[in-house]
PDB file of C-alpha atoms in Angstrom:
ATOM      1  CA  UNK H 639      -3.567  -7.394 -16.664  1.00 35.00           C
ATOM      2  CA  UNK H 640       0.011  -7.395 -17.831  1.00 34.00           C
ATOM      3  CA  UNK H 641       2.792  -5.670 -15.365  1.00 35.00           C
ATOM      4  CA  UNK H 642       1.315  -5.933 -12.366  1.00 33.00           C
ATOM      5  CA  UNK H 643       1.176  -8.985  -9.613  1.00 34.00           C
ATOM      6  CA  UNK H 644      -1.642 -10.939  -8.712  1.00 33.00           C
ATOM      7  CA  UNK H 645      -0.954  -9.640  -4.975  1.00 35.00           C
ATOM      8  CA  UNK H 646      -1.579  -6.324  -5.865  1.00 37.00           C
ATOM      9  CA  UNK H 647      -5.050  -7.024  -7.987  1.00 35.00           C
ATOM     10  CA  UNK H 648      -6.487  -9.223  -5.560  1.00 31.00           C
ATOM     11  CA  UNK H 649      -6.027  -5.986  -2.519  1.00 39.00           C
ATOM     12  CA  UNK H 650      -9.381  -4.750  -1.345  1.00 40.00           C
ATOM     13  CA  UNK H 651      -7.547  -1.470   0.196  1.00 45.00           C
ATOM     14  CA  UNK H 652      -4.176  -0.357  -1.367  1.00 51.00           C
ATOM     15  CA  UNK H 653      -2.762  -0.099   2.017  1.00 47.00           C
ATOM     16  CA  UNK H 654      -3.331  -3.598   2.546  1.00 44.00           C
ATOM     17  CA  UNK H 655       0.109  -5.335   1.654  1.00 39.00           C
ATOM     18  CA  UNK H 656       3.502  -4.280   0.334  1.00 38.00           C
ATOM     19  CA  UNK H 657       3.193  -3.547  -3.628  1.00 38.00           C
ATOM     20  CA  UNK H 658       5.337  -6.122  -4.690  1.00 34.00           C
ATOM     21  CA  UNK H 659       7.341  -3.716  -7.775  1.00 35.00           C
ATOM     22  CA  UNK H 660       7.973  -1.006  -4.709  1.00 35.00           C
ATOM     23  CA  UNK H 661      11.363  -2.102  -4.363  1.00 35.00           C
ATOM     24  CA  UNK H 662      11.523  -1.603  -7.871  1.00 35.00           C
ATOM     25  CA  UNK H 663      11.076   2.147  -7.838  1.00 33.00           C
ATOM     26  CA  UNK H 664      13.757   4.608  -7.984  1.00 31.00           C
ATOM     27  CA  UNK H 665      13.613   8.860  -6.990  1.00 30.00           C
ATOM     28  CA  UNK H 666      13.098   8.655 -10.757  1.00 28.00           C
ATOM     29  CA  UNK H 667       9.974   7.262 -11.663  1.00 32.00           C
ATOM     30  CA  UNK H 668       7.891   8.179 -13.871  1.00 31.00           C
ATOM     31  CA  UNK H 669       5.390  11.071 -12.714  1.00 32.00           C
ATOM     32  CA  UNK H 670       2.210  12.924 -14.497  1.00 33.00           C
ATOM     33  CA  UNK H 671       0.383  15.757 -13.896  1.00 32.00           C
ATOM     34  CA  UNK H 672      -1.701  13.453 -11.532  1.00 34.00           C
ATOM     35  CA  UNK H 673       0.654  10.628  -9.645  1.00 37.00           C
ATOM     36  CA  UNK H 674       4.044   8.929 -10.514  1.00 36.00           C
ATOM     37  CA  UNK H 675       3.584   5.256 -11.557  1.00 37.00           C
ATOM     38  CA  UNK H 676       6.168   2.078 -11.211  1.00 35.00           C
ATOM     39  CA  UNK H 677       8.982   2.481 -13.841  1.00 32.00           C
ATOM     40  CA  UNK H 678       8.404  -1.055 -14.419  1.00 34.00           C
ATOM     41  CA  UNK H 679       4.513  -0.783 -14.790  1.00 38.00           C
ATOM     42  CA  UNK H 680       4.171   2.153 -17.035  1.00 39.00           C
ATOM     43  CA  UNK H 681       4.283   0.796 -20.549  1.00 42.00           C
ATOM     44  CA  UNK H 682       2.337  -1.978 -19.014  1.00 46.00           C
ATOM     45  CA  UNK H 683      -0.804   0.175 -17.964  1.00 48.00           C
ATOM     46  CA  UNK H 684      -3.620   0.345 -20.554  1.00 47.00           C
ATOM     47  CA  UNK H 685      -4.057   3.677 -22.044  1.00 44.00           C
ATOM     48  CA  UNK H 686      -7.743   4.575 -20.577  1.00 47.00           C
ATOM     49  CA  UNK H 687      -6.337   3.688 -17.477  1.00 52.00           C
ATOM     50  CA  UNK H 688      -3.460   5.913 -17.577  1.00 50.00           C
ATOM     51  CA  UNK H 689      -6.091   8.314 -18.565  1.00 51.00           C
ATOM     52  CA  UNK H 690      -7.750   8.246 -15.219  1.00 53.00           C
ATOM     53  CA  UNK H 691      -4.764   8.525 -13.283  1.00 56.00           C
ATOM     54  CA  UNK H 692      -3.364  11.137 -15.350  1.00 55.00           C
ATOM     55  CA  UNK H 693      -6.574  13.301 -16.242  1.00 54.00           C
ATOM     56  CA  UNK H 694      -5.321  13.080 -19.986  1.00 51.00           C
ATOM     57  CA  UNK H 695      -7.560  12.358 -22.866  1.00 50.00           C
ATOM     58  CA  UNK H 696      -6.536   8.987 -24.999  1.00 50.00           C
ATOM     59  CA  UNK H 697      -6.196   9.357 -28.893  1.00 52.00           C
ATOM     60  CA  UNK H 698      -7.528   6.850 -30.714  1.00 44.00           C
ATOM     61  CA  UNK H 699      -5.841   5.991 -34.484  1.00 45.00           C
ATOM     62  CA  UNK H 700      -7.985   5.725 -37.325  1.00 48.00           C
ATOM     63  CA  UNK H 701      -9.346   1.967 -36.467  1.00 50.00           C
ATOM     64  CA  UNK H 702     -10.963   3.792 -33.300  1.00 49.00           C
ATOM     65  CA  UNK H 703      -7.443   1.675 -31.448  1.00 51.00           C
ATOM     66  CA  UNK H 704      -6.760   4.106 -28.075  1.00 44.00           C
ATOM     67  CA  UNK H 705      -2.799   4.343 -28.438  1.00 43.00           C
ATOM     68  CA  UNK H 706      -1.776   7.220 -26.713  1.00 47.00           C
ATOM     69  CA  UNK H 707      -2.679  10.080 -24.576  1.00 48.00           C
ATOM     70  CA  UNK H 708      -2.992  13.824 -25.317  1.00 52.00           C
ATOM     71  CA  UNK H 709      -3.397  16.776 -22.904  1.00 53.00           C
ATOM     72  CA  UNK H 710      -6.858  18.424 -22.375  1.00 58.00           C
ATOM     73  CA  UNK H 711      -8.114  22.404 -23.663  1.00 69.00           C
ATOM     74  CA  UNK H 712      -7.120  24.588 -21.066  1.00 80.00           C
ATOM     75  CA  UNK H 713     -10.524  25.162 -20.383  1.00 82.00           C
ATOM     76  CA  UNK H 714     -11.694  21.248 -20.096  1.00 84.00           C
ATOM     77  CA  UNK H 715      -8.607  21.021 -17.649  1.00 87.00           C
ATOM     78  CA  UNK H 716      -9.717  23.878 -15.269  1.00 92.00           C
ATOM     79  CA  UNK H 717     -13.238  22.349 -14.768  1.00 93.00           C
ATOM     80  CA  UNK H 718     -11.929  18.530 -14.301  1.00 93.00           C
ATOM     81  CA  UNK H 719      -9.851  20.010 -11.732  1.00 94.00           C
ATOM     82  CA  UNK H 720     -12.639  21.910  -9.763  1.00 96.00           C
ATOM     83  CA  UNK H 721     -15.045  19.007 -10.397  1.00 97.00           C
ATOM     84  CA  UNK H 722     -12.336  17.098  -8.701  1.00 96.00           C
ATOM     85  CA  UNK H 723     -11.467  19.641  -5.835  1.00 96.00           C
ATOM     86  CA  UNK H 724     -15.332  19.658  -5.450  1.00 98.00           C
ATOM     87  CA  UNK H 725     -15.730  16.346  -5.040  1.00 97.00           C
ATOM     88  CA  UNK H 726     -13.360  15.800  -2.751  1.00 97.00           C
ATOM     89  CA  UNK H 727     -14.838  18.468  -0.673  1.00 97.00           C
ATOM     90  CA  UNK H 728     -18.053  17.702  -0.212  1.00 97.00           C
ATOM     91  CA  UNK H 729     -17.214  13.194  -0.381  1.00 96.00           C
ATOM     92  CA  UNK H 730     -15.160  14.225   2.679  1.00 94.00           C
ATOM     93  CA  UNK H 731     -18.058  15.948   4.417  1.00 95.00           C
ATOM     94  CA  UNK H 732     -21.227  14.028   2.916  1.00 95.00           C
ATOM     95  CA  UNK H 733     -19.402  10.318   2.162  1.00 94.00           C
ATOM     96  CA  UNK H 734     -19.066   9.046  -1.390  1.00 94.00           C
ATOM     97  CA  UNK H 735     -23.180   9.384  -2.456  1.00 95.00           C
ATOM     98  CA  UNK H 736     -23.531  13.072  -2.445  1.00 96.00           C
ATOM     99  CA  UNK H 737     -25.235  13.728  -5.217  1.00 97.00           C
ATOM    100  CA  UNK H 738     -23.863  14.277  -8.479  1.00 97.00           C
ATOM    101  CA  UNK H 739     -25.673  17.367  -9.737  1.00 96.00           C
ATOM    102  CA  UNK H 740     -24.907  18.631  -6.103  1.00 97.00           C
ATOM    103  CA  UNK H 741     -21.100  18.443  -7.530  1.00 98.00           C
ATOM    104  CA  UNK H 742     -21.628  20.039 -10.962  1.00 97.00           C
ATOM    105  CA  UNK H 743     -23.899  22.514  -8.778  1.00 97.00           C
ATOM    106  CA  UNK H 744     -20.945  23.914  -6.104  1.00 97.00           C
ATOM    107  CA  UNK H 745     -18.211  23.730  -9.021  1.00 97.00           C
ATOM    108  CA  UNK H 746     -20.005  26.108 -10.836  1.00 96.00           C
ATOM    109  CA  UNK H 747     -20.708  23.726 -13.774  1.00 95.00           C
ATOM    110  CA  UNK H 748     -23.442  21.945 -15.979  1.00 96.00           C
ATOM    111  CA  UNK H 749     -24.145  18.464 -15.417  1.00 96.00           C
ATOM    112  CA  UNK H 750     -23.539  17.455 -19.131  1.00 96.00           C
ATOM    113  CA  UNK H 751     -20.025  18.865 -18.247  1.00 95.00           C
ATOM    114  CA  UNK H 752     -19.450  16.495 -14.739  1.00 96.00           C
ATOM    115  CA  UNK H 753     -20.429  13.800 -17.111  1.00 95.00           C
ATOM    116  CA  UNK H 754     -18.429  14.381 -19.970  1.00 93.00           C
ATOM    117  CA  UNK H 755     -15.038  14.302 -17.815  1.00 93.00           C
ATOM    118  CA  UNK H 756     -16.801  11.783 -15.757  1.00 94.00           C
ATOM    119  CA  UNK H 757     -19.508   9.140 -17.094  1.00 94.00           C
ATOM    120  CA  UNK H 758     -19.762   7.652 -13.802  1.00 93.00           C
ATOM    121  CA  UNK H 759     -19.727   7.925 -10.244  1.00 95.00           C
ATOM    122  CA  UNK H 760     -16.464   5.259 -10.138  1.00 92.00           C
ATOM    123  CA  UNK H 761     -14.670   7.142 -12.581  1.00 92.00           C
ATOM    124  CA  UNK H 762     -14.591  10.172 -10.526  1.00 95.00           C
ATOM    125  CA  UNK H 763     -14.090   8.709  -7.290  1.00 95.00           C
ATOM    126  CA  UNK H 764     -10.941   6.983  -8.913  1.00 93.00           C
ATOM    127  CA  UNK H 765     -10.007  11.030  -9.860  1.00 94.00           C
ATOM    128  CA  UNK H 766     -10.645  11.787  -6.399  1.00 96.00           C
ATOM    129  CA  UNK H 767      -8.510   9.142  -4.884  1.00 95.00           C
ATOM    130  CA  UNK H 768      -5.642   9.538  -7.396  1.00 93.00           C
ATOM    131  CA  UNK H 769      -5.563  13.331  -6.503  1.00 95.00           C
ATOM    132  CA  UNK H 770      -5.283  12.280  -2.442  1.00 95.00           C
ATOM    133  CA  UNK H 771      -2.658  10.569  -3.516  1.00 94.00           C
ATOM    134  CA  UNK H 772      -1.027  13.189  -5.640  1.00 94.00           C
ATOM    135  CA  UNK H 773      -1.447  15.657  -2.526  1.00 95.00           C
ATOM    136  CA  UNK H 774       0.880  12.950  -0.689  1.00 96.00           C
ATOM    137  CA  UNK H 775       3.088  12.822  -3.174  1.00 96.00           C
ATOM    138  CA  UNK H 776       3.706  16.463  -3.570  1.00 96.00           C
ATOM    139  CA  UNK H 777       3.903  17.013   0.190  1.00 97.00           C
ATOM    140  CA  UNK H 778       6.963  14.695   0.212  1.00 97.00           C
ATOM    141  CA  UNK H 779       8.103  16.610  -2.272  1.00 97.00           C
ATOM    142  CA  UNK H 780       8.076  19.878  -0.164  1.00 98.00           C
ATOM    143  CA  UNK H 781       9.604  18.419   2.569  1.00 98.00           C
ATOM    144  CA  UNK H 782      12.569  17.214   0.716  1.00 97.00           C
ATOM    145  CA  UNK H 783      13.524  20.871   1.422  1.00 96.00           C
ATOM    146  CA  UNK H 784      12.543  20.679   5.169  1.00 97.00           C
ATOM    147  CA  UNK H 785      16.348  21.608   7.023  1.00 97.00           C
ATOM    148  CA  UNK H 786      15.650  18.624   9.978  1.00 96.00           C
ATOM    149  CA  UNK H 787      14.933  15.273   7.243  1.00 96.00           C
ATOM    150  CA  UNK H 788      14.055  13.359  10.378  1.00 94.00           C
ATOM    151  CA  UNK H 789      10.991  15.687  11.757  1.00 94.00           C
ATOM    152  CA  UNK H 790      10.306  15.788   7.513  1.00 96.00           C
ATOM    153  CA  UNK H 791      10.093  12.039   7.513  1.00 96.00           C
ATOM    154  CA  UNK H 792       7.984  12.096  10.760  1.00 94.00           C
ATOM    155  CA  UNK H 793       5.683  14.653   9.173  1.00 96.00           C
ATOM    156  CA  UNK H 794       4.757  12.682   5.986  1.00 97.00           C
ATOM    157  CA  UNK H 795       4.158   9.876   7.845  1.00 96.00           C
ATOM    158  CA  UNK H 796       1.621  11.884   9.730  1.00 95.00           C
ATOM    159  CA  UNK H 797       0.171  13.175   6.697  1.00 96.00           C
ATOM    160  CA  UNK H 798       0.087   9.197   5.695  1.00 96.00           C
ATOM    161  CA  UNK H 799      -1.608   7.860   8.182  1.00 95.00           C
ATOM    162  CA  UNK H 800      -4.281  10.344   8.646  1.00 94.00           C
ATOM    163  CA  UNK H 801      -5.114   9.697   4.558  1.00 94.00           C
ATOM    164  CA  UNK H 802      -5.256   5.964   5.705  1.00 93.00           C
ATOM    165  CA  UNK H 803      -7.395   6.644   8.657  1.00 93.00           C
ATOM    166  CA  UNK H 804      -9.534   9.303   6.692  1.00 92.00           C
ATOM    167  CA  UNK H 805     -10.325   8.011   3.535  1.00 92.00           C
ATOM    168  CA  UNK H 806     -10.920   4.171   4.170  1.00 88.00           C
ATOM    169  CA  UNK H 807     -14.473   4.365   2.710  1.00 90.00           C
ATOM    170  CA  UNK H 808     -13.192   6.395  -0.322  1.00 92.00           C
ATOM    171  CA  UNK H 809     -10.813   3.646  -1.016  1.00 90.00           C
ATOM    172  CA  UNK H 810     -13.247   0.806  -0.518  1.00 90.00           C
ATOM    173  CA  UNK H 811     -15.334   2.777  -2.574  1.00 91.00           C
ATOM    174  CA  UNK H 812     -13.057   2.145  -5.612  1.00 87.00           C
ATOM    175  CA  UNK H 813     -14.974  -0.255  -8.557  1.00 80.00           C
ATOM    176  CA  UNK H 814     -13.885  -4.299  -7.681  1.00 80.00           C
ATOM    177  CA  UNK H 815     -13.232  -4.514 -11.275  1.00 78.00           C
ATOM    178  CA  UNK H 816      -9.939  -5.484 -13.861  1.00 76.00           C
ATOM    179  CA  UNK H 817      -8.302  -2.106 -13.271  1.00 80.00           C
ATOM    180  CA  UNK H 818      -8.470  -1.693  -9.246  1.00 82.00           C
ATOM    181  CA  UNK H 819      -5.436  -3.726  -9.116  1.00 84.00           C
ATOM    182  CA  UNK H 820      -3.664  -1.602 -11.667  1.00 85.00           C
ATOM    183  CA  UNK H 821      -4.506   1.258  -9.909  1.00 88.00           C
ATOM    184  CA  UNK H 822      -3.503   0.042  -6.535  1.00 87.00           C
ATOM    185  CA  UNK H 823      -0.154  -0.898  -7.329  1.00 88.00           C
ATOM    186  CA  UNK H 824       0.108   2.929  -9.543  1.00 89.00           C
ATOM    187  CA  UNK H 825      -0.906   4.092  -5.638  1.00 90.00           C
ATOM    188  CA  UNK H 826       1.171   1.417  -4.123  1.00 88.00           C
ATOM    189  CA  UNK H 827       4.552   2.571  -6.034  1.00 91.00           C
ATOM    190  CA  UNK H 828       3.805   6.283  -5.516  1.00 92.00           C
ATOM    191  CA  UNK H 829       3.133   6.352  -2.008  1.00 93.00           C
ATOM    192  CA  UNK H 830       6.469   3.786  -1.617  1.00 94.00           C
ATOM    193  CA  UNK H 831       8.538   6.004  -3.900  1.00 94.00           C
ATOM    194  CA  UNK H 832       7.698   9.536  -1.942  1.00 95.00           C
ATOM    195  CA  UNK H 833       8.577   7.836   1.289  1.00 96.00           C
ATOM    196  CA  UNK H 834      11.577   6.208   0.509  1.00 96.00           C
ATOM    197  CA  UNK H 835      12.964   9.462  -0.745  1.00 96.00           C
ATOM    198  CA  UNK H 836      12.431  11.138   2.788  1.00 96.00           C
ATOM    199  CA  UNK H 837      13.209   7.754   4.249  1.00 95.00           C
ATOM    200  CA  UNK H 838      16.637   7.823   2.700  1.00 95.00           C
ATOM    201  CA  UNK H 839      17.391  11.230   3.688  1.00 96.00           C
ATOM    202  CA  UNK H 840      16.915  10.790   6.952  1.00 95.00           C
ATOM    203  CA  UNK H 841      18.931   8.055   7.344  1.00 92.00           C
ATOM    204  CA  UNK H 842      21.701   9.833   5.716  1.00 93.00           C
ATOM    205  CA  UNK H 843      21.206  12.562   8.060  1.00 94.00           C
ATOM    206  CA  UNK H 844      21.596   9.734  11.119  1.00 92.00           C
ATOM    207  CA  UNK H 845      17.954  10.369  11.740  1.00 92.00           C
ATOM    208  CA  UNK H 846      17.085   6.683  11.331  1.00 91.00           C
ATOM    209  CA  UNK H 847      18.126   3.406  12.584  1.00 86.00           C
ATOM    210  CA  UNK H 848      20.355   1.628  10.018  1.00 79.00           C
ATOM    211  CA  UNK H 849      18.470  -1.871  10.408  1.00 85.00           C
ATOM    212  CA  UNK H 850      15.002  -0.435   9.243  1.00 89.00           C
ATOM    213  CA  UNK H 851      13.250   0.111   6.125  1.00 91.00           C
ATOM    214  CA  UNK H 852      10.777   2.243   4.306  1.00 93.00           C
ATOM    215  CA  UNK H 853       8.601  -0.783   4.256  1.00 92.00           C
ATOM    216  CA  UNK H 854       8.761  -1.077   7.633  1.00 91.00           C
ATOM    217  CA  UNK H 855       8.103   2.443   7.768  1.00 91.00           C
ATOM    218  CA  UNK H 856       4.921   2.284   5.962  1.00 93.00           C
ATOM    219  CA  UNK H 857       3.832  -0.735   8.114  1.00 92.00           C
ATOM    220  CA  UNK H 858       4.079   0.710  11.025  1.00 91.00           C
ATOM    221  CA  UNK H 859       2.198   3.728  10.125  1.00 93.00           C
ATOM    222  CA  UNK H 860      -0.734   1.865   8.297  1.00 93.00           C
ATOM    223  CA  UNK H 861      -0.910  -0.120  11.989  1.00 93.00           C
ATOM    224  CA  UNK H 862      -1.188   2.687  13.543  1.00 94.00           C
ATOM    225  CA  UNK H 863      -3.885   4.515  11.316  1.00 93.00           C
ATOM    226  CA  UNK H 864      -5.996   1.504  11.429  1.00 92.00           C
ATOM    227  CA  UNK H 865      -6.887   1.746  14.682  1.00 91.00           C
ATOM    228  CA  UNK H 866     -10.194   3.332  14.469  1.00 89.00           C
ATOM    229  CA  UNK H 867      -8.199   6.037  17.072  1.00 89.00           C
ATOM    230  CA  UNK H 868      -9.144   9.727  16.867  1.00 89.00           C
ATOM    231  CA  UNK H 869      -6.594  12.096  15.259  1.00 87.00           C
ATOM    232  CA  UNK H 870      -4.902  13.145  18.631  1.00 87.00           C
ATOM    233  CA  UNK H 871      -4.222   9.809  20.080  1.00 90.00           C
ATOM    234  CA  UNK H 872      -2.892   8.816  15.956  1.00 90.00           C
ATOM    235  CA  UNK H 873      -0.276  11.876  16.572  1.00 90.00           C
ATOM    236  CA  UNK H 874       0.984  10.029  19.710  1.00 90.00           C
ATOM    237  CA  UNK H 875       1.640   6.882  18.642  1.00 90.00           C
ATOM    238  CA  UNK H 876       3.417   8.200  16.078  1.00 91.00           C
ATOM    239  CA  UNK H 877       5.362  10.140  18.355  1.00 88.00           C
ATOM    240  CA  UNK H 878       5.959   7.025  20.268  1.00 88.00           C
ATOM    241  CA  UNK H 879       6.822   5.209  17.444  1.00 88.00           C
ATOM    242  CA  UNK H 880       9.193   7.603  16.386  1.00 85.00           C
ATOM    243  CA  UNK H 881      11.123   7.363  19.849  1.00 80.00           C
ATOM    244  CA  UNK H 882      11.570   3.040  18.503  1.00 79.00           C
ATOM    245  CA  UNK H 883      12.590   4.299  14.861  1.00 81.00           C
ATOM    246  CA  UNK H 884      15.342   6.983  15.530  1.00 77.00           C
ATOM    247  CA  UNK H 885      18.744   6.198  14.982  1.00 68.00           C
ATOM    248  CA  UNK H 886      20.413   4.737  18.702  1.00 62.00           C
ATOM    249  CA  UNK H 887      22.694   2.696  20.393  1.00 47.00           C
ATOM    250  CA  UNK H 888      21.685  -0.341  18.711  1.00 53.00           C
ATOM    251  CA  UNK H 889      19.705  -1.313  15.422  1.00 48.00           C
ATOM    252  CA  UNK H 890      16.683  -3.742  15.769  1.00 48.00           C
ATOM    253  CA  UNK H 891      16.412  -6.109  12.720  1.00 47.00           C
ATOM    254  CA  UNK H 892      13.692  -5.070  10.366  1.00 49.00           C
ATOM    255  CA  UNK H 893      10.790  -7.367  11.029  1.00 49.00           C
ATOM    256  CA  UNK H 894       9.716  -7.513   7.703  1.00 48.00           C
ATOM    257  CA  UNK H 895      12.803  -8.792   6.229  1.00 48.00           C
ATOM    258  CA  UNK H 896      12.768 -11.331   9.211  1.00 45.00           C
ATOM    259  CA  UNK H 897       9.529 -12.787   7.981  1.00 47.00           C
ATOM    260  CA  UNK H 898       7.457 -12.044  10.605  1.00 45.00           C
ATOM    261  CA  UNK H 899       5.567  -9.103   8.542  1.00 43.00           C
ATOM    262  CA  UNK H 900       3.264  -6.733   9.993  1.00 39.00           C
TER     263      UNK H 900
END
């Protein structure tokens, strides 16, 4: 698809690599109801998938052509976002193949509502992801407003690496189709955007050693989620990390920039 690099489609976990539009992304970017996408991506993104992310319903013209999106009923909104709250509940306790009637069951719906919002399995796990990453997103957000910016930077990153560690098997759960790389580098850009706006706040604040980057940022943290450690011994790290990230006596060069990567 159009917009978006062949690095990004070819990821098998949207943590994987560096999106390669991040850079691209300003404080700016586009957002929805859902998740902010790439400036640079949006007009690129077909309209169903935009859909998905968004939780929008496309409008077709009269050739049956999908060419733009239009908000749901009130109502139809309300029970796509239990359906989705549900599901995320109970994937988080039971994995991915809880049962789907289960889902309409606890959200208090019909199962020819779960379907209508969501023909398949896939396309509700992709609603589930997107709305993990919305949480992220809007809890970067609140701590914009956080009075230290350097314990608000060091508490998203928690947040970020316990979604990494946590939801691993939701991610890999995603379809391997055309639109998982789309989707990825939406994810990719979002998560890069909310942490580079906490990032740079820090850094402002003196919080952060001049010679690093949110990149390197995310890096880090996606090293230390991945390593299969329980949530206690994840906290540490990150509080050890923290002690090599804070602003001293001397800057280290950023290792990604160096080449050496992560």
């Amino acid at each position: 698809m159009s917009g978006v690099s062949s690095s990004c489609s070819r990821s098998s976990w949207p943590w994987s690599k560096r999106c390669p539009c991040s850079d691209s992304v300003s404080p700016m970017a586009q957002r929805s109801s859902a998740l902010s996408i790439c400036s640079s991506n949006t007009g690129d993104l077909p309209v169903y998938v935009f859909a998905k992310l968004t939780g929008m319903s496309p409008e077709s013209n009269s050739q049956g052509r999908q060419v733009g999106l239009r908000p749901r009923r009130a109502d139809a909104a309300r029970n796509r976002a239990v359906l989705v709250q549900t599901a995320r509940s109970l994937f988080d306790k039971h994995g991915v193949d809880v049962p789907l009637d289960q889902i309409a069951k606890r959200a208090g719906v019909g199962n020819a509502t779960l379907y209508r919002h969501f023909p398949s399995r896939a396309e509700l796990i992709v609603a589930v992801y997107a709305s993990e990453v919305e949480a992220l997103r809007q809890a970067s957000d609140d701590l914009l407003e956080d009075p230290d910016p350097g314990q608000a930077l060091t508490s998203w990153l928690l947040l970020f690496v316990r979604h990494i560690a946590t939801k691993q098997d939701l991610a890999l759960a995603l379809p391997d189709d055309n639109e998982r790389g789309v989707l990825f580098g939406a994810w990719h850009a979002t998560m890069h955007d909310a942490a580079s706006q906490l990032f740079a706040r820090a850094r402002e604040a003196g919080a952060v050693r001049a010679g690093i980057t949110t990149t390197d940022m995310l890096a880090l943290a996606r090293g230390i989620a991945l390593t299969g450690l329980p949530s206690t011994q994840l906290e540490a790290l990150l509080d050890m990390a923290r002690h090599g990230y804070q602003a001293g006596d001397e800057d280290p060069p950023s290792p990604i920039r160096r080449g050496r990567g992560v």
